[in-house]
Short mmCIF file of C-alpha atoms in Angstrom, two decimals:
data_model
loop_
_atom_site.label_atom_id
_atom_site.label_comp_id
_atom_site.label_asym_id
_atom_site.label_seq_id
_atom_site.Cartn_x
_atom_site.Cartn_y
_atom_site.Cartn_z
CA MET A 209 42.60 -56.03 -19.84
CA ALA A 210 43.64 -52.57 -19.83
CA ARG A 211 42.37 -50.44 -16.97
CA LEU A 212 41.27 -46.86 -19.58
CA ALA A 213 37.92 -46.85 -21.00
CA GLN A 214 35.96 -49.35 -19.12
CA THR A 215 32.09 -48.76 -18.68
CA ALA A 216 30.23 -49.91 -16.08
CA GLY A 217 26.76 -51.79 -15.83
CA LEU A 218 26.92 -53.85 -18.80
CA SER A 219 25.06 -57.22 -19.65
CA GLU A 220 26.73 -60.18 -19.93
CA PHE A 221 25.76 -60.13 -23.66
CA GLN A 222 27.68 -56.75 -24.52
CA THR A 223 30.63 -57.67 -22.99
CA GLU A 224 30.67 -60.80 -25.15
CA ILE A 225 30.07 -58.61 -27.91
CA LEU A 226 33.04 -56.27 -27.08
CA SER A 227 35.21 -59.17 -26.18
CA VAL A 228 34.52 -60.87 -29.88
CA VAL A 229 34.92 -57.10 -31.62
CA ARG A 230 38.10 -56.68 -29.76
CA THR A 231 39.96 -60.15 -30.57
CA PHE A 232 38.40 -59.07 -34.04
CA VAL A 233 40.66 -55.69 -34.26
CA ASP A 234 43.35 -57.03 -32.84
CA LYS A 235 43.60 -60.29 -35.26
CA GLU A 236 42.14 -58.68 -38.73
CA ILE A 237 42.29 -54.91 -38.60
CA ILE A 238 45.37 -53.78 -36.58
CA PRO A 239 47.70 -55.83 -38.79
CA ASN A 240 45.92 -54.59 -41.78
CA ALA A 241 45.03 -51.29 -41.40
CA THR A 242 47.71 -49.27 -41.88
CA ALA A 243 49.08 -51.47 -45.41
CA LEU A 244 45.40 -50.92 -46.71
CA GLU A 245 45.43 -47.20 -45.50
CA HIS A 246 48.26 -46.16 -47.61
CA ALA A 247 47.06 -48.37 -50.92
CA ASP A 248 43.64 -46.41 -50.33
CA GLU A 249 41.94 -50.12 -50.65
CA PHE A 250 38.75 -50.93 -49.26
CA PRO A 251 38.86 -53.20 -47.25
CA ASP A 252 36.83 -56.25 -48.27
CA ALA A 253 38.05 -58.98 -46.42
CA ILE A 254 37.31 -57.15 -43.15
CA VAL A 255 34.30 -55.96 -43.96
CA ALA A 256 33.42 -59.55 -44.78
CA GLY A 257 34.01 -60.44 -41.35
CA MET A 258 31.75 -57.89 -40.11
CA LYS A 259 28.99 -59.07 -41.90
CA ASP A 260 29.65 -62.43 -40.18
CA MET A 261 29.76 -61.04 -36.70
CA GLY A 262 26.10 -59.22 -37.62
CA LEU A 263 27.73 -55.56 -37.20
CA PHE A 264 25.65 -54.31 -40.09
CA GLY A 265 22.64 -55.24 -38.04
CA LEU A 266 23.35 -54.78 -34.47
CA THR A 267 20.79 -51.96 -33.68
CA ILE A 268 18.37 -53.31 -36.02
CA SER A 269 15.56 -54.63 -34.69
CA GLU A 270 14.85 -58.99 -34.75
CA GLN A 271 11.70 -58.27 -36.18
CA TYR A 272 13.44 -57.35 -39.19
CA GLY A 273 16.86 -59.93 -39.33
CA GLY A 274 18.96 -57.20 -36.71
CA LEU A 275 20.50 -58.20 -33.41
CA GLY A 276 18.41 -55.48 -31.71
CA GLU A 277 21.16 -53.92 -29.34
CA SER A 278 21.02 -50.41 -27.82
CA LEU A 279 23.43 -47.35 -29.19
CA LEU A 280 25.29 -48.08 -26.07
CA THR A 281 26.19 -51.37 -27.49
CA TYR A 282 26.83 -49.98 -31.28
CA ALA A 283 28.91 -47.16 -29.56
CA LEU A 284 31.38 -49.38 -27.71
CA VAL A 285 31.69 -51.57 -30.91
CA VAL A 286 32.80 -48.72 -32.76
CA GLU A 287 34.88 -47.34 -30.35
CA GLN A 288 36.84 -50.72 -30.48
CA ILE A 289 36.67 -50.94 -34.65
CA ALA A 290 38.05 -47.22 -34.40
CA ARG A 291 41.04 -48.17 -32.28
CA GLY A 292 41.67 -50.52 -35.24
CA TRP A 293 41.10 -48.03 -38.34
CA MET A 294 39.10 -45.58 -38.19
CA SER A 295 37.91 -45.46 -41.76
CA ILE A 296 36.19 -49.31 -41.30
CA SER A 297 34.18 -47.77 -38.33
CA GLY A 298 32.79 -44.49 -41.07
CA ILE A 299 31.90 -48.13 -43.21
CA ILE A 300 29.06 -48.91 -40.53
CA ASN A 301 28.41 -45.44 -39.01
CA THR A 302 26.77 -43.89 -41.90
CA HIS A 303 25.06 -47.44 -42.96
CA PHE A 304 23.80 -47.54 -39.26
CA ILE A 305 22.17 -43.75 -39.40
CA VAL A 306 20.47 -44.92 -42.15
CA ALA A 307 18.90 -47.82 -40.85
CA TYR A 308 18.11 -45.88 -37.45
CA MET A 309 16.43 -43.12 -39.48
CA ILE A 310 14.15 -45.88 -41.22
CA ALA A 311 13.21 -47.67 -38.18
CA GLN A 312 12.58 -44.28 -36.11
CA HIS A 313 10.57 -42.50 -39.14
CA GLY A 314 10.07 -45.03 -42.01
CA THR A 315 6.71 -46.48 -43.41
CA GLU A 316 5.98 -50.24 -42.31
CA GLU A 317 6.24 -50.66 -46.08
CA GLN A 318 9.84 -48.93 -45.84
CA LYS A 319 11.11 -51.10 -43.08
CA GLN A 320 9.82 -54.49 -44.16
CA ARG A 321 11.72 -53.46 -47.95
CA LEU A 322 14.80 -52.68 -46.61
CA LEU A 323 15.94 -53.27 -43.03
CA PRO A 324 16.54 -57.17 -43.31
CA LYS A 325 18.93 -56.83 -46.30
CA MET A 326 20.12 -53.53 -44.45
CA ALA A 327 21.04 -56.01 -41.33
CA THR A 328 22.95 -58.39 -43.34
CA GLY A 329 24.69 -55.89 -45.21
CA GLU A 330 23.42 -56.56 -48.45
CA ILE A 331 22.19 -53.33 -49.02
CA ARG A 332 24.65 -50.69 -47.44
CA GLY A 333 22.84 -47.02 -46.38
CA ALA A 334 24.60 -43.70 -47.09
CA PHE A 335 23.20 -40.60 -45.44
CA SER A 336 23.54 -37.11 -47.58
CA MET A 337 23.17 -33.65 -46.33
CA SER A 338 25.97 -31.58 -47.18
CA GLU A 339 26.53 -29.66 -50.50
CA PRO A 340 29.27 -27.76 -52.41
CA GLU A 341 28.02 -24.93 -51.12
CA CYS A 342 26.87 -25.66 -47.87
CA GLY A 343 27.81 -28.19 -45.11
CA SER A 344 26.77 -26.47 -41.52
CA ASP A 345 24.52 -24.48 -42.83
CA VAL A 346 21.40 -27.06 -43.57
CA ALA A 347 19.05 -23.91 -44.44
CA ALA A 348 21.21 -23.44 -47.59
CA ILE A 349 20.42 -26.43 -49.42
CA LYS A 350 19.78 -25.96 -53.49
CA THR A 351 19.01 -30.11 -54.43
CA ARG A 352 15.29 -29.66 -55.19
CA ALA A 353 12.62 -31.90 -55.14
CA ARG A 354 9.25 -31.22 -57.63
CA ALA A 355 5.88 -33.30 -57.77
CA ALA A 356 5.57 -34.56 -61.09
CA ASP A 357 2.61 -36.91 -62.32
CA GLY A 358 2.32 -38.61 -59.00
CA GLU A 359 6.17 -38.84 -58.99
CA PHE A 360 8.70 -36.46 -57.59
CA VAL A 361 11.76 -35.04 -59.81
CA LEU A 362 15.15 -34.22 -58.07
CA ASP A 363 18.06 -31.96 -59.39
CA GLY A 364 21.12 -30.83 -57.70
CA GLN A 365 24.43 -32.13 -56.26
CA LYS A 366 25.41 -33.75 -53.06
CA MET A 367 28.91 -33.92 -51.26
CA TRP A 368 30.65 -35.75 -49.16
CA LEU A 369 29.10 -39.25 -49.43
CA THR A 370 30.70 -41.78 -47.76
CA ASN A 371 29.78 -45.01 -48.85
CA GLY A 372 28.52 -43.07 -51.85
CA ALA A 373 29.67 -45.56 -54.50
CA ARG A 374 29.04 -48.99 -52.64
CA ALA A 375 25.58 -47.75 -51.13
CA GLY A 376 22.35 -49.15 -51.97
CA VAL A 377 20.12 -46.43 -50.68
CA VAL A 378 21.15 -43.01 -49.71
CA ALA A 379 18.91 -41.25 -47.56
CA THR A 380 19.14 -37.35 -48.97
CA LEU A 381 17.77 -34.33 -47.82
CA VAL A 382 16.11 -31.69 -50.75
CA LYS A 383 14.30 -28.58 -50.70
CA ASP A 384 10.62 -29.55 -51.24
CA GLU A 385 7.42 -27.06 -52.71
CA LEU A 386 5.70 -26.54 -49.26
CA ASP A 387 5.76 -23.87 -46.48
CA GLY A 388 7.85 -21.38 -47.69
CA SER A 389 7.57 -19.27 -44.10
CA SER A 390 10.39 -21.66 -42.74
CA ALA A 391 13.12 -23.16 -44.40
CA TYR A 392 13.29 -26.41 -41.92
CA LYS A 393 9.61 -27.01 -42.84
CA ASN A 394 10.50 -26.96 -46.65
CA MET A 395 12.59 -29.87 -46.80
CA THR A 396 12.09 -33.21 -47.33
CA THR A 397 14.26 -36.89 -46.73
CA PHE A 398 14.00 -38.98 -49.57
CA LEU A 399 14.96 -42.77 -49.55
CA ILE A 400 17.11 -43.09 -53.05
CA GLU A 401 17.46 -46.76 -54.33
CA LYS A 402 20.44 -47.08 -56.30
CA GLN A 403 22.70 -49.61 -57.85
CA PRO A 404 26.04 -49.89 -56.20
CA GLY A 405 29.00 -48.71 -58.02
CA PHE A 406 30.71 -45.61 -59.82
CA GLY A 407 29.01 -43.45 -63.00
CA GLU A 408 25.02 -43.52 -63.45
CA THR A 409 23.97 -45.67 -60.97
CA ARG A 410 20.37 -45.23 -61.78
CA PRO A 411 18.63 -42.82 -64.42
CA GLY A 412 19.68 -39.30 -63.59
CA LEU A 413 21.90 -40.36 -60.71
CA THR A 414 25.64 -40.08 -61.10
CA ILE A 415 28.29 -41.12 -58.67
CA PRO A 416 31.43 -39.34 -60.61
CA GLY A 417 34.32 -40.74 -58.49
CA GLN A 418 36.42 -40.97 -55.41
CA ILE A 419 37.60 -38.14 -53.65
CA ASP A 420 41.18 -38.00 -52.51
CA LYS A 421 41.43 -37.15 -48.93
CA MET A 422 44.35 -36.52 -46.46
CA GLY A 423 43.36 -39.19 -44.45
CA TYR A 424 39.90 -41.29 -43.80
CA LYS A 425 41.18 -43.68 -46.68
CA GLY A 426 40.21 -46.87 -47.57
CA VAL A 427 36.21 -46.16 -47.50
CA GLU A 428 34.59 -44.07 -50.72
CA THR A 429 33.99 -40.64 -50.22
CA THR A 430 32.10 -39.32 -53.33
CA GLU A 431 29.54 -36.73 -54.94
CA MET A 432 26.49 -37.44 -56.22
CA VAL A 433 24.60 -35.32 -58.67
CA LEU A 434 20.98 -35.51 -59.43
CA ASP A 435 19.71 -34.18 -62.79
CA GLY A 436 16.01 -35.47 -63.48
CA VAL A 437 16.05 -38.10 -61.44
CA ARG A 438 12.16 -39.56 -61.08
CA LEU A 439 11.38 -41.07 -57.43
CA PRO A 440 7.95 -42.67 -56.43
CA ALA A 441 5.86 -40.94 -53.93
CA ASP A 442 6.65 -44.13 -51.21
CA ALA A 443 10.32 -42.76 -51.73
CA VAL A 444 9.63 -40.00 -49.14
CA LEU A 445 10.74 -40.78 -45.65
CA GLY A 446 7.85 -41.58 -43.52
CA GLY A 447 5.51 -41.79 -46.39
CA PRO A 448 2.75 -38.85 -47.61
CA THR A 449 3.21 -37.61 -43.77
CA GLY A 450 7.14 -37.66 -44.04
CA ARG A 451 6.88 -34.22 -46.54
CA GLY A 452 8.36 -31.32 -44.93
CA ARG A 453 9.47 -33.41 -42.01
CA GLY A 454 13.22 -34.07 -43.50
CA PHE A 455 15.26 -31.81 -41.30
CA TYR A 456 14.13 -32.84 -38.25
CA GLN A 457 14.44 -37.17 -39.30
CA MET A 458 17.85 -35.62 -40.53
CA MET A 459 18.67 -34.23 -37.16
CA ASP A 460 17.55 -37.11 -35.22
CA GLY A 461 19.81 -39.15 -37.50
CA ILE A 462 23.06 -36.63 -36.62
CA GLU A 463 22.40 -37.05 -33.09
CA VAL A 464 23.17 -40.82 -32.94
CA GLY A 465 25.70 -40.07 -35.33
CA ARG A 466 27.82 -37.40 -33.07
CA VAL A 467 27.82 -40.04 -30.84
CA ASN A 468 28.85 -42.68 -33.50
CA VAL A 469 31.84 -40.18 -34.01
CA ALA A 470 32.55 -39.27 -30.37
CA ALA A 471 33.18 -43.43 -29.88
CA ARG A 472 35.63 -42.90 -32.94
CA ALA A 473 37.34 -40.01 -31.40
CA CYS A 474 37.63 -42.29 -28.20
CA GLY A 475 39.09 -45.55 -30.23
CA MET A 476 41.63 -43.42 -31.37
CA SER A 477 42.72 -42.27 -28.44
CA ILE A 478 43.13 -45.07 -26.83
CA ARG A 479 44.84 -46.51 -29.97
CA ALA A 480 47.37 -43.18 -29.80
CA PHE A 481 47.81 -44.04 -26.26
CA GLU A 482 48.34 -47.26 -26.46
CA LEU A 483 51.19 -46.46 -29.07
CA ALA A 484 52.82 -43.89 -26.83
CA VAL A 485 52.74 -45.74 -23.54
CA ALA A 486 54.32 -48.84 -25.48
CA TYR A 487 56.77 -46.67 -27.24
CA ALA A 488 57.99 -44.72 -24.13
CA GLN A 489 58.46 -48.13 -22.31
CA GLN A 490 60.92 -49.77 -25.15
CA ARG A 491 62.77 -46.25 -26.44
CA ARG A 492 65.85 -45.26 -23.79
CA THR A 493 67.55 -41.78 -23.43
CA PHE A 494 70.09 -41.02 -21.05
CA GLY A 495 70.26 -44.08 -19.86
CA LYS A 496 66.36 -45.29 -19.11
CA PRO A 497 63.49 -45.69 -21.23
CA ILE A 498 61.95 -42.13 -21.59
CA ALA A 499 58.57 -43.54 -19.71
CA GLU A 500 61.38 -42.60 -16.63
CA HIS A 501 61.24 -38.97 -17.51
CA GLN A 502 59.23 -36.76 -15.82
CA ALA A 503 57.98 -34.69 -19.27
CA ILE A 504 56.95 -38.03 -20.56
CA ALA A 505 55.33 -39.83 -18.07
CA PHE A 506 53.21 -36.23 -17.54
CA LYS A 507 52.55 -36.02 -21.15
CA LEU A 508 50.85 -40.25 -20.53
CA ALA A 509 48.98 -38.86 -17.57
CA GLU A 510 47.35 -36.12 -18.99
CA MET A 511 46.92 -38.20 -22.13
CA ALA A 512 45.26 -41.34 -20.31
CA THR A 513 43.14 -38.98 -18.55
CA LYS A 514 41.60 -36.94 -21.57
CA VAL A 515 41.06 -40.80 -22.84
CA GLU A 516 38.87 -41.25 -20.23
CA ALA A 517 36.75 -37.88 -19.65
CA ALA A 518 35.73 -38.30 -23.33
CA HIS A 519 34.69 -42.10 -23.06
CA LEU A 520 32.42 -41.25 -20.05
CA LEU A 521 31.17 -38.35 -22.08
CA MET A 522 30.43 -40.42 -24.81
CA VAL A 523 28.88 -43.40 -22.98
CA ASN A 524 26.31 -40.78 -20.94
CA ALA A 525 25.16 -39.54 -24.28
CA ALA A 526 24.45 -42.69 -25.94
CA ARG A 527 22.63 -44.14 -22.87
CA LEU A 528 20.46 -40.87 -22.55
CA LYS A 529 19.50 -41.51 -25.64
CA ASP A 530 18.96 -44.94 -25.20
CA SER A 531 16.45 -43.56 -22.65
CA GLY A 532 14.49 -42.18 -25.24
CA GLU A 533 15.44 -38.45 -23.57
CA ARG A 534 16.97 -35.58 -25.34
CA ASN A 535 20.40 -35.94 -25.86
CA ASP A 536 21.40 -32.91 -28.11
CA VAL A 537 23.49 -31.28 -25.76
CA GLU A 538 25.18 -34.39 -23.94
CA ALA A 539 25.62 -35.71 -27.95
CA GLY A 540 27.22 -32.42 -28.62
CA MET A 541 29.52 -32.12 -25.35
CA ALA A 542 30.64 -35.65 -26.11
CA LYS A 543 31.26 -35.21 -29.70
CA LEU A 544 33.10 -31.72 -28.96
CA LEU A 545 35.45 -33.13 -26.32
CA ALA A 546 36.27 -36.42 -27.52
CA SER A 547 37.53 -35.28 -31.52
CA GLU A 548 39.13 -32.31 -29.31
CA TYR A 549 40.93 -34.88 -27.39
CA CYS A 550 41.73 -37.20 -30.23
CA ALA A 551 43.74 -34.68 -31.67
CA GLU A 552 45.33 -33.53 -28.65
CA VAL A 553 46.46 -37.07 -27.52
CA THR A 554 47.53 -38.27 -31.08
CA GLN A 555 49.73 -35.51 -31.09
CA GLU A 556 51.10 -36.21 -27.92
CA SER A 557 51.68 -39.39 -29.24
CA PHE A 558 53.31 -38.41 -32.28
CA ARG A 559 55.74 -36.23 -30.07
CA ILE A 560 56.53 -39.30 -27.96
CA HIS A 561 57.84 -41.25 -30.83
CA GLY A 562 60.04 -38.25 -32.27
CA GLY A 563 61.57 -39.00 -35.30
CA TYR A 564 59.72 -42.29 -36.13
CA GLY A 565 56.52 -40.71 -35.65
CA TYR A 566 56.98 -38.93 -39.25
CA SER A 567 58.09 -42.11 -40.86
CA LYS A 568 55.42 -44.11 -42.44
CA GLU A 569 56.44 -47.21 -41.19
CA TYR A 570 54.78 -46.46 -37.99
CA GLU A 571 51.15 -46.31 -36.68
CA ILE A 572 51.18 -42.97 -35.44
CA GLU A 573 52.13 -41.30 -39.00
CA ARG A 574 48.16 -42.35 -39.99
CA LEU A 575 46.07 -41.62 -36.76
CA MET A 576 48.04 -38.23 -37.40
CA ARG A 577 46.34 -37.77 -40.39
CA GLU A 578 43.37 -39.42 -39.85
CA ALA A 579 42.33 -36.93 -36.49
CA PRO A 580 41.34 -33.92 -38.23
CA PHE A 581 38.93 -35.28 -39.64
CA LEU A 582 36.78 -36.34 -36.58
CA LEU A 583 36.92 -32.27 -35.88
CA ILE A 584 35.18 -31.82 -38.43
CA GLY A 585 32.46 -34.67 -39.20
CA GLU A 586 28.91 -34.63 -37.91
CA GLY A 587 29.52 -30.83 -37.55
CA THR A 588 32.58 -28.76 -36.39
CA SER A 589 33.60 -27.69 -33.23
CA GLU A 590 31.99 -24.59 -33.57
CA ILE A 591 28.63 -26.01 -34.60
CA GLN A 592 28.84 -28.48 -31.36
CA LYS A 593 29.01 -25.12 -29.26
CA THR A 594 26.24 -23.52 -30.75
CA ILE A 595 24.19 -26.83 -30.22
CA ILE A 596 25.45 -26.95 -26.47
CA SER A 597 24.84 -23.25 -25.64
CA ARG A 598 21.59 -22.93 -26.90
CA GLY A 599 20.40 -25.85 -25.16
CA LEU A 600 22.08 -24.49 -21.99
CA LEU A 601 20.55 -20.81 -22.21
CA ARG A 602 17.40 -22.73 -22.55
CA GLU A 603 17.32 -25.01 -20.16
CA TYR A 604 18.71 -22.15 -17.59
CA GLY A 605 17.44 -18.75 -19.64
CA ILE A 606 15.86 -16.07 -16.84
CA ALA A 607 12.24 -15.43 -17.45
CA PRO A 608 11.68 -11.91 -19.01
CA SER A 609 10.82 -9.79 -15.48
#
């Protein structure tokens, strides 16, 4: 077994799950990822295998048909899947966030109705917060809900929905008609159920098409247009008491999402290192493998250290969340370091490959296009620094004299 990114203190069941997933990645994902990614083709066979392993319900309680595993288990599974192909981890990430939000904040009726089908992958989840004119500035969202005859009517436009077409339920943050004193108290999360596919997937709701991207291919990223979408009152996440709680519910989901993105970055870094260390022992210059040149050997040492550091931060953030403690700072640190290191490790691997790294025949070319996404997904590095610094000042603040 590889020395890097090992996790101490895992249960026998966690170790078994990771072993099964690692084998699946090596046999089913890595050999097919590059061809599927270049074709921008949805990996139906791989997703079917993930369903069979129960990964869509990995963290959903056994009460609702899932495996009831921890965030740590999930993050380590994601790390392995992203090692094979980062896009695959995206398919289950937004699904997991929505399932987590329903489990934490939903009514019992919402849990009973949605979680069992989400656990099997029959229904997939999508997460919608961003809009064409707002990303990190959540308070600036314009999509609105108005009450009408015991229902709600939603109008607006959403952007960057991973799983937007194939999802059957979309957790969607909108402005509500509530307390105007604070933008954050005037937001509600709706569970919008729809038919999978493109075009009009329920009256007034349109998924226009797939956004063409530099990387992160294979999984669809879409817009969502809401034009007079009528929703019943029980579509509010958490029921009547959930109105005005949307921002806080979403931020809770984003915290686990940041751990997930950190895990994805760790997985990609591991793969970039694996490719580099293998190539460096095969490629020869000046009569010896390039790994024996100090310039390359030092690169490998630095890459491995970054992989290990990012993995440890990610594991710590996941364990804090599992323990019920606040982990906004730790999740921000993990996401910041892991995504930045992922970009650096991937680029060093690319440089070690030399001209071959620029060829589409080599896997590192794909990783070079995928790594930048992790710098902006679930909040940019600058947003993470804002979260971290605010948390630190809260903890280390000096009382006024």
